[in-house]
């Protein structure tokens, strides 16, 4: 069983991050350098806001982070952060993002639909959401831009990864150490969009 107040939960609380998820992103970025100072980043499914805090720190004052979620965020301040409350599957939400920025260095998505407990259904719902976010990422990412996303793993993953490999120079799958051991979450790291915005 997942113990809610595990080490990462306590560490996040002590260090002032809104969620333990912050460490997943730190871990991934330390290894893959997806986000750097001055970048413009979209955080899809950003509540409660741990990733937003980490992103705000990394891009620093010359960068920009736009976070989108159906739910509200908490305790995220930062002049370089803009939050849009909305559903990523709705065109009006995506239009709202475009109203703020239309060219991104990186899109990150920790977005996850509510789980049912049935792995096949959860995988399918997660992939459906990721596909929508991925299509948007392909529209707004710069040439050589990056896309990081979470997926509830399952049988359609390989086919999707194959499609991603056609549009990105590198696609890697990982389970970060901060992910609960019994979880079926994976993170997919896509680097170097081949036909991005100039
Ligand atoms: C695991 S949480 C993200 C945690 C976040 N990365 C952090 O560090 O605090 C997943 C989020 O995805 C959001 N989400 C799921 N489906 C969504 C949708 N269609 N549109 C917008 N947000 C969505 C949920 O509301 C939830 O807040």
XYZ file of C-alpha atoms and ligand atoms in Angstrom:
225
model
C 0.000 0.000 0.000
C 1.106 3.532 -0.770
C 1.856 5.380 2.450
C 0.677 8.924 1.928
C 3.229 10.513 4.229
C 6.326 8.907 2.738
C 9.816 10.439 2.609
C 9.155 12.553 -0.471
C 5.900 13.893 0.969
C 7.718 15.054 4.119
C 10.645 16.470 2.146
C 8.258 18.424 -0.098
C 6.521 19.873 2.944
C 9.778 20.863 4.628
C 11.194 22.469 1.491
C 7.972 24.349 0.706
C 6.907 22.530 -2.476
C 3.191 22.077 -3.116
C 3.595 18.395 -3.924
C 5.982 15.460 -3.781
C 5.752 15.429 -7.569
C 8.281 18.284 -7.561
C 11.072 15.753 -7.013
C 10.107 13.730 -10.057
C 10.620 16.751 -12.270
C 13.859 17.757 -10.561
C 15.178 14.228 -11.007
C 14.197 14.135 -14.683
C 15.586 17.576 -15.452
C 18.875 16.904 -13.658
C 19.375 13.945 -15.958
C 17.922 15.124 -19.277
C 18.227 18.935 -19.182
C 14.843 19.516 -20.791
C 14.340 22.956 -19.280
C 16.855 25.744 -18.846
C 17.090 29.370 -17.812
C 15.045 31.730 -20.006
C 12.781 29.007 -21.431
C 9.051 29.307 -22.121
C 7.345 26.205 -20.696
C 3.786 24.864 -20.637
C 2.839 22.747 -17.600
C -0.265 20.739 -18.532
C -2.137 19.413 -15.478
C -0.176 21.551 -13.014
C -2.204 21.473 -9.770
C -1.444 21.619 -6.893
C 1.712 23.217 -8.273
C 4.921 21.404 -7.311
C 6.160 21.264 -10.909
C 5.210 24.910 -11.419
C 7.451 25.900 -8.516
C 10.372 23.896 -9.871
C 9.843 25.250 -13.395
C 9.611 28.823 -12.142
C 12.973 28.380 -10.394
C 14.660 26.832 -13.432
C 13.475 29.293 -16.107
C 14.096 32.198 -13.696
C 13.145 35.818 -14.315
C 13.651 35.888 -18.080
C 11.633 32.737 -18.646
C 7.915 32.099 -18.573
C 5.785 29.230 -17.261
C 2.123 28.722 -18.094
C 0.265 26.188 -15.993
C -3.145 24.728 -16.837
C -5.442 22.626 -14.657
C -9.123 22.026 -13.942
C -8.277 22.405 -10.257
C -6.823 25.381 -8.446
C -3.159 25.617 -7.561
C -1.885 26.475 -4.105
C 0.960 28.605 -2.838
C 2.527 29.179 -6.223
C 3.834 32.667 -6.551
C 6.279 33.850 -9.103
C 6.221 36.705 -11.567
C 7.120 34.303 -14.331
C 4.127 31.983 -13.686
C 0.668 32.336 -15.264
C -2.119 29.958 -14.312
C -5.097 29.139 -16.511
C -7.973 27.250 -14.924
C -9.480 25.019 -17.586
C -9.868 21.623 -19.176
C -7.057 20.712 -21.561
C -9.472 18.770 -23.739
C -11.457 21.946 -24.475
C -10.321 24.120 -27.405
C -11.108 27.312 -25.466
C -8.540 26.355 -22.806
C -5.875 25.837 -25.456
C -6.851 29.156 -27.061
C -6.290 30.751 -23.658
C -2.745 29.355 -23.637
C -2.117 30.682 -27.153
C -3.277 34.092 -25.963
C -0.292 34.177 -23.606
C 2.367 32.396 -25.662
C 2.367 30.520 -28.939
C 5.961 29.264 -29.022
C 7.324 26.982 -26.325
C 10.710 25.462 -25.590
C 9.225 22.590 -23.606
C 5.797 21.167 -22.792
C 5.537 19.072 -19.633
C 2.459 17.089 -18.695
C 1.845 15.367 -15.384
C -1.873 15.398 -16.241
C -3.725 12.300 -15.200
C -7.416 11.470 -15.425
C -9.145 10.081 -12.346
C -8.345 6.403 -11.963
C -10.976 3.657 -11.938
C -8.745 0.894 -10.606
C -9.087 -0.984 -13.874
C -5.682 -0.778 -15.508
C -6.884 -1.133 -19.094
C -9.433 1.667 -18.695
C -6.981 3.900 -16.816
C -4.321 3.340 -19.483
C -6.755 4.135 -22.262
C -8.046 7.340 -20.583
C -4.513 8.460 -19.824
C -3.377 7.887 -23.410
C -6.404 9.742 -24.777
C -5.539 12.802 -22.682
C -1.837 12.577 -23.534
C -2.649 12.431 -27.256
C -4.590 15.709 -27.010
C -1.728 17.370 -25.129
C 0.795 15.912 -27.571
C -1.092 17.311 -30.568
C -1.069 20.723 -28.946
C 2.639 20.363 -28.096
C 3.430 19.606 -31.743
C 1.620 22.833 -32.742
C 3.389 25.120 -30.279
C 6.853 23.684 -29.708
C 9.876 25.301 -31.261
C 12.178 23.381 -33.533
C 14.154 20.995 -31.279
C 11.613 21.538 -28.490
C 10.967 18.903 -25.806
C 7.876 17.136 -24.538
C 7.772 15.273 -21.228
C 4.638 13.439 -20.203
C 3.262 10.971 -17.695
C 1.351 7.947 -18.878
C -0.468 5.157 -17.087
C 1.340 2.347 -18.827
C -0.394 -0.268 -20.943
C -0.622 -2.126 -24.193
C -0.934 0.855 -26.557
C 2.228 2.501 -25.281
C 4.604 0.942 -27.846
C 2.547 2.082 -30.798
C 2.370 5.634 -29.433
C 6.124 5.670 -28.756
C 6.683 4.555 -32.344
C 4.632 7.543 -33.575
C 6.590 9.878 -31.295
C 9.899 8.599 -32.647
C 8.867 9.846 -36.077
C 8.516 13.419 -34.848
C 11.151 13.660 -32.105
C 14.868 12.866 -32.426
C 14.928 10.949 -29.146
C 12.209 9.212 -27.086
C 13.006 7.577 -23.751
C 10.885 5.926 -21.067
C 11.620 6.072 -17.391
C 10.285 5.402 -13.935
C 11.788 8.054 -11.679
C 12.931 7.028 -8.192
C 10.379 9.394 -6.692
C 7.581 7.345 -8.272
C 5.825 4.972 -5.926
C 7.108 1.442 -6.405
C 3.674 -0.103 -6.952
C 2.553 2.508 -9.451
C 2.132 1.925 -13.148
C 3.046 5.475 -14.056
C 5.805 5.981 -16.525
C 7.352 9.176 -17.838
C 8.175 9.563 -21.504
C 10.873 12.025 -22.494
C 10.732 13.286 -26.054
C 13.586 15.522 -27.134
C 14.229 17.465 -30.301
C 11.015 18.099 -32.221
C 11.973 17.756 -35.869
C 9.380 20.075 -37.401
C 8.869 22.671 -34.707
C 8.395 26.430 -35.005
C 11.409 28.398 -36.183
C -0.677 14.339 -10.602
S -1.522 15.842 -10.725
C -0.261 16.965 -11.211
C 0.708 17.291 -10.118
C 1.612 18.467 -10.467
N 2.595 18.087 -11.474
C 2.348 19.005 -9.271
O 3.580 18.966 -9.242
O 1.697 19.520 -8.342
C -2.461 15.668 -12.193
C -3.329 16.853 -12.524
O -3.879 16.696 -13.822
C -5.098 17.420 -13.854
N -5.911 17.077 -15.013
C -6.399 15.861 -15.361
N -7.134 15.947 -16.471
C -7.104 17.253 -16.860
C -7.689 17.973 -17.947
N -8.442 17.362 -18.861
N -7.457 19.293 -18.027
C -6.703 19.939 -17.093
N -6.121 19.302 -16.039
C -6.319 17.972 -15.927
C -5.736 17.047 -12.529
O -6.737 17.991 -12.167
C -4.540 17.031 -11.599
O -4.422 18.234 -10.874
